[in-house]
Structure formats: C-alpha cells, structure tokens
Coordinates of C-alpha atoms in Angstrom, one line a residue:
X1 CA -81.4 57.8 153.3
X2 CA -78.3 59.8 152.3
X3 CA -78.8 63.0 150.5
X4 CA -77.2 61.7 147.3
X5 CA -79.5 58.6 147.3
X6 CA -82.5 60.9 147.8
X7 CA -81.6 63.3 145.0
X8 CA -80.8 60.4 142.7
X9 CA -84.2 58.8 143.4
X10 CA -85.9 62.1 142.7
X11 CA -84.1 62.6 139.4
X12 CA -85.1 59.2 138.2
X13 CA -88.7 60.3 138.6
X14 CA -88.4 63.8 137.2
X15 CA -87.8 63.9 133.5
X16 CA -85.3 66.6 132.5
X17 CA -83.7 66.8 135.9
X18 CA -80.3 65.4 136.9
X19 CA -78.6 65.2 140.3
X20 CA -75.2 66.6 141.3
X21 CA -72.5 64.0 141.5
X22 CA -71.4 64.9 145.0
X23 CA -72.9 66.2 148.2
X24 CA -71.6 69.5 149.7
X25 CA -71.5 70.6 153.3
X26 CA -74.0 73.5 153.7
X27 CA -71.7 75.3 156.2
X28 CA -70.3 78.4 154.3
X29 CA -71.8 77.0 151.0
X30 CA -71.7 79.8 148.4
X31 CA -74.6 78.2 146.6
X32 CA -76.9 79.0 149.5
X33 CA -76.8 82.7 148.4
X34 CA -78.6 81.7 145.3
X35 CA -81.6 80.2 147.0
X36 CA -84.6 82.0 145.7
X37 CA -87.0 81.1 148.4
X38 CA -85.9 79.4 151.6
X39 CA -89.4 78.1 152.5
X40 CA -89.3 76.5 156.0
X41 CA -85.5 76.7 156.3
X42 CA -84.1 78.5 159.3
X43 CA -80.9 80.2 158.1
X44 CA -79.2 79.3 161.4
X45 CA -79.0 75.9 159.9
X46 CA -76.0 77.0 157.8
X47 CA -73.9 77.3 160.9
X48 CA -73.8 73.5 161.2
X49 CA -71.0 71.4 159.8
X50 CA -72.5 68.0 159.5
X51 CA -75.3 68.6 157.1
X52 CA -74.9 68.1 153.3
X53 CA -76.9 69.3 150.4
X54 CA -77.5 68.0 146.8
X55 CA -78.6 70.0 143.8
X56 CA -81.1 68.9 141.1
X57 CA -80.5 70.7 137.7
X58 CA -83.0 71.1 134.9
X59 CA -81.8 71.7 131.3
X60 CA -83.7 75.0 131.2
X61 CA -81.2 76.3 133.7
X62 CA -83.3 75.7 136.9
X63 CA -81.9 74.2 140.1
X64 CA -83.3 72.8 143.3
X65 CA -81.3 73.0 146.5
X66 CA -82.1 69.7 148.4
X67 CA -81.1 69.1 152.0
X68 CA -82.3 67.3 155.1
X69 CA -84.8 69.3 157.1
X70 CA -83.2 70.6 160.3
X71 CA -84.7 69.0 163.5
X72 CA -87.1 66.9 161.5
X73 CA -85.6 63.5 160.9
X74 CA -87.1 61.8 157.9
X75 CA -87.8 65.0 156.0
X76 CA -86.0 67.0 153.4
X77 CA -86.3 70.5 152.0
X78 CA -86.5 71.4 148.3
X79 CA -85.6 75.0 147.7
X80 CA -85.8 76.7 144.3
X81 CA -82.6 78.5 143.3
X82 CA -82.2 81.5 141.1
X83 CA -82.2 80.4 137.5
X84 CA -79.0 80.4 135.4
X85 CA -77.4 83.8 134.9
X86 CA -79.8 85.6 137.3
X87 CA -79.4 87.4 140.5
X88 CA -82.0 88.6 143.1
X89 CA -82.3 91.9 141.2
X90 CA -83.8 90.0 138.3
X91 CA -86.6 88.5 140.4
X92 CA -87.8 91.7 142.0
X93 CA -91.6 92.0 141.7
X94 CA -91.9 88.3 140.8
X95 CA -93.8 85.9 143.0
X96 CA -91.1 83.4 144.2
X97 CA -91.9 79.7 143.9
X98 CA -92.1 78.5 147.5
X99 CA -89.5 76.1 149.0
X100 CA -91.3 73.1 150.5
X101 CA -90.7 70.2 152.9
X102 CA -90.6 66.6 151.5
X103 CA -91.0 63.2 153.0
X104 CA -88.1 60.8 152.7
X105 CA -90.2 58.6 150.4
X106 CA -89.1 59.5 146.9
X107 CA -92.4 58.6 145.3
X108 CA -94.4 60.8 147.6
X109 CA -91.8 63.5 147.5
X110 CA -91.8 63.6 143.7
X111 CA -95.6 64.0 143.6
X112 CA -95.4 66.9 146.1
X113 CA -92.7 68.6 144.0
X114 CA -94.8 68.3 140.8
X115 CA -97.9 69.6 142.6
X116 CA -96.6 72.3 144.8
X117 CA -93.3 73.6 143.4
X118 CA -92.3 72.8 139.9
X119 CA -95.2 74.3 138.0
X120 CA -94.8 77.7 139.7
X121 CA -91.0 77.5 139.3
X122 CA -91.2 76.8 135.5
X123 CA -93.9 79.5 135.1
X124 CA -91.9 82.3 136.8
X125 CA -88.3 81.5 135.8
X126 CA -88.4 82.5 132.1
X127 CA -89.2 86.1 133.1
X128 CA -86.2 86.3 135.4
X129 CA -83.9 84.7 132.8
X130 CA -85.0 87.1 130.1
X131 CA -84.4 90.0 132.5
X132 CA -80.8 88.8 132.9
X133 CA -80.0 88.9 129.2
X134 CA -76.9 91.0 128.6
X135 CA -77.9 91.8 125.0
X136 CA -80.2 90.6 122.2
X137 CA -79.4 86.9 121.6
X138 CA -76.0 87.3 123.2
X139 CA -74.1 84.5 125.0
X140 CA -71.0 85.6 126.9
X141 CA -68.0 83.3 127.3
X142 CA -65.3 84.2 129.9
X143 CA -62.3 82.2 131.2
X144 CA -61.3 81.4 134.7
X145 CA -57.8 81.3 136.1
X146 CA -57.3 77.8 134.6
X147 CA -58.5 78.9 131.2
X148 CA -61.7 77.0 131.5
X149 CA -64.8 78.6 129.9
X150 CA -67.6 80.1 132.1
X151 CA -70.7 80.9 130.0
X152 CA -73.6 83.2 130.8
X153 CA -76.8 83.3 128.8
X154 CA -80.1 85.0 129.4
X155 CA -81.9 82.6 127.1
X156 CA -83.5 79.2 127.9
X157 CA -82.6 77.9 124.4
X158 CA -78.9 78.6 124.9
X159 CA -78.8 77.2 128.4
X160 CA -80.7 74.1 127.3
X161 CA -78.3 73.5 124.4
X162 CA -75.3 73.8 126.8
X163 CA -76.6 71.7 129.5
X164 CA -77.8 69.0 127.1
X165 CA -74.3 69.1 125.5
X166 CA -72.2 68.2 128.5
X167 CA -71.9 71.5 130.3
X168 CA -72.9 71.8 134.0
X169 CA -74.6 74.6 135.9
X170 CA -72.5 76.0 138.8
X171 CA -74.9 76.3 141.8
X172 CA -72.7 79.0 143.3
X173 CA -72.5 81.3 140.2
X174 CA -75.3 80.4 137.8
X175 CA -72.7 80.0 135.0
X176 CA -72.4 77.0 132.7
X177 CA -69.0 75.3 132.8
X178 CA -67.4 72.0 131.7
X179 CA -66.4 69.2 134.1
X180 CA -63.0 69.6 135.6
X181 CA -62.2 66.0 134.6
X182 CA -61.8 67.1 131.0
X183 CA -58.3 67.7 129.6
X184 CA -57.5 71.1 128.2
X185 CA -57.7 69.7 124.7
X186 CA -61.1 68.1 125.4
X187 CA -62.3 71.3 127.0
X188 CA -61.2 73.3 123.9
X189 CA -63.0 70.9 121.5
X190 CA -66.1 70.9 123.6
X191 CA -66.2 74.7 123.7
X192 CA -65.7 75.0 119.9
X193 CA -68.6 72.6 119.3
X194 CA -70.8 74.5 121.7
X195 CA -70.0 77.9 120.2
X196 CA -70.6 76.6 116.6
X197 CA -73.9 75.1 117.6
X198 CA -75.1 78.3 119.3
X199 CA -74.0 80.4 116.4
X200 CA -76.0 78.3 114.0
X201 CA -79.0 78.8 116.2
X202 CA -78.6 82.5 115.7
X203 CA -77.0 83.3 119.0
X204 CA -74.3 86.1 119.1
X205 CA -71.2 84.9 121.0
X206 CA -69.0 87.4 122.9
X207 CA -65.7 85.9 123.9
X208 CA -64.0 87.8 126.8
X209 CA -60.2 87.7 126.5
X210 CA -57.6 89.5 128.6
X211 CA -57.2 92.1 125.8
X212 CA -61.0 92.7 125.7
X213 CA -64.2 91.1 124.4
X214 CA -64.6 90.0 120.8
X215 CA -67.8 89.4 118.9
X216 CA -68.6 86.2 117.1
X217 CA -71.9 86.8 115.4
X218 CA -74.2 84.1 114.0
X219 CA -73.6 83.1 110.4
X220 CA -74.7 85.7 107.9
X221 CA -74.2 88.6 110.3
X222 CA -71.2 90.8 109.6
X223 CA -68.3 90.0 111.9
X224 CA -66.7 92.6 114.1
X225 CA -63.0 91.7 114.5
X226 CA -62.3 94.4 117.0
X227 CA -63.3 94.7 120.7
X228 CA -67.0 95.2 121.3
X229 CA -68.7 97.6 123.7
X230 CA -70.0 96.1 126.9
X231 CA -73.7 95.5 127.0
X232 CA -75.9 96.5 130.0
X233 CA -78.7 94.7 131.6
X234 CA -82.2 96.0 130.6

C-alpha cells in the first residue's frame, strides 16, 4: 500500500485528522527536524532517496509523521511531531508521546494509534503549545517572500479556527499558511476573514510588516496604531 493510500485510510478512521495531499521524500526532509519522538526509527533511514512520508494533521495543531518502516516490509511508523508553533525547547521536561510501529492494515493500525499514541499526544501537547505563546492571546502574522501569510499561535483555539477555516499546517515550520493554489486576491480575502474571526474571539493580532509590527487588538480594546514592542517567550 502506497503511503498516501495508507494515510488516507487512517484519516478516514480518525475524526479530526486529515492527510497531506502529497507524499514527500524523506531524504533531506526539513519536517524530520520537527519529529518529537522517533520511536523505532533509525535516523540513518533519512539517507535513502526512495522512501516517502505522509503527514496527518489534527485541527488542534498536532501532526503525525507517517512513513514505511525501514527493513520491515508491511509495516509503517507513526511519529508524533512538535505541535504548531513549538520547538524542542518548549517540550523540555515533558514526557514525549512515543512513536510506534503500525501494521499495514488500516483498521488495526487505527486501533493501535488510539490506544498507544494519540491519548498521550493530546494530553501532553497543550502544555508545549502554551509554552510557545509569544504573548497573552497573541497571534502573529508574518509574510513570506511571495507576500503569503505565515501565522504563529500558541493557542489551540486559534490554531483550530485557522485549520478548520482552510489554512494548512506546515510540517517543516509549524506555521499555519494558505494553499499555494489560491490567487493573491483569494489569499487576501481569506486572511481578512481569519483575522476578523480571531479578533472577535478576543485574540490580539500582531501583523509583521517590513516597517515593523503593528497591533490589531480584539474589539473593545484600544488600538495601537504605531509599532508594537516584540514579545518574548515565557
């Protein structure tokens, strides 16, 4: 079974999870640096060029790195990734949810995921996400070289709203972004809707422009029209 077929079959049986649309070669895969626990994966496996991975994403901002198990035909690995907006520094002192091996049978694999991985992953991840918060109820919006938004949030509620609203979670960076298939106009409209929705849920939006960051507080909070000071991680 190809990796995309396997992840699609898992997602059908795991409410709240959706698969990545394409498979990516694991050789030099930047997303591999965001694996939280490698479980039974030998890291020499990343030297190969003919193995591909998929990613399952949950709307909380959680992701599973899924790939064939090296030297074990008929088995796969499901490896928990760092939650959205977090780095390894935010997980220090936390017990990592263990990556596990899965059979190629999606029904049995789903049962194993629920029993041996997902509960611990959901229990531990909120602490790491809260540690990554750049400021009280703040959501930070930056723009890449193509002027497409890249959004960071240390709050499950904000991540969930973005991922349910058409954004995707980049496995390599842990940032929320919009599909590259959208036109600039569609991207702008989607971003405006997302920002308005988050502001009405009392999130404080900080937009990062070339001339500096600007604050967009939630309704009812005084607006600061000038640059805002940079916040630091707790």
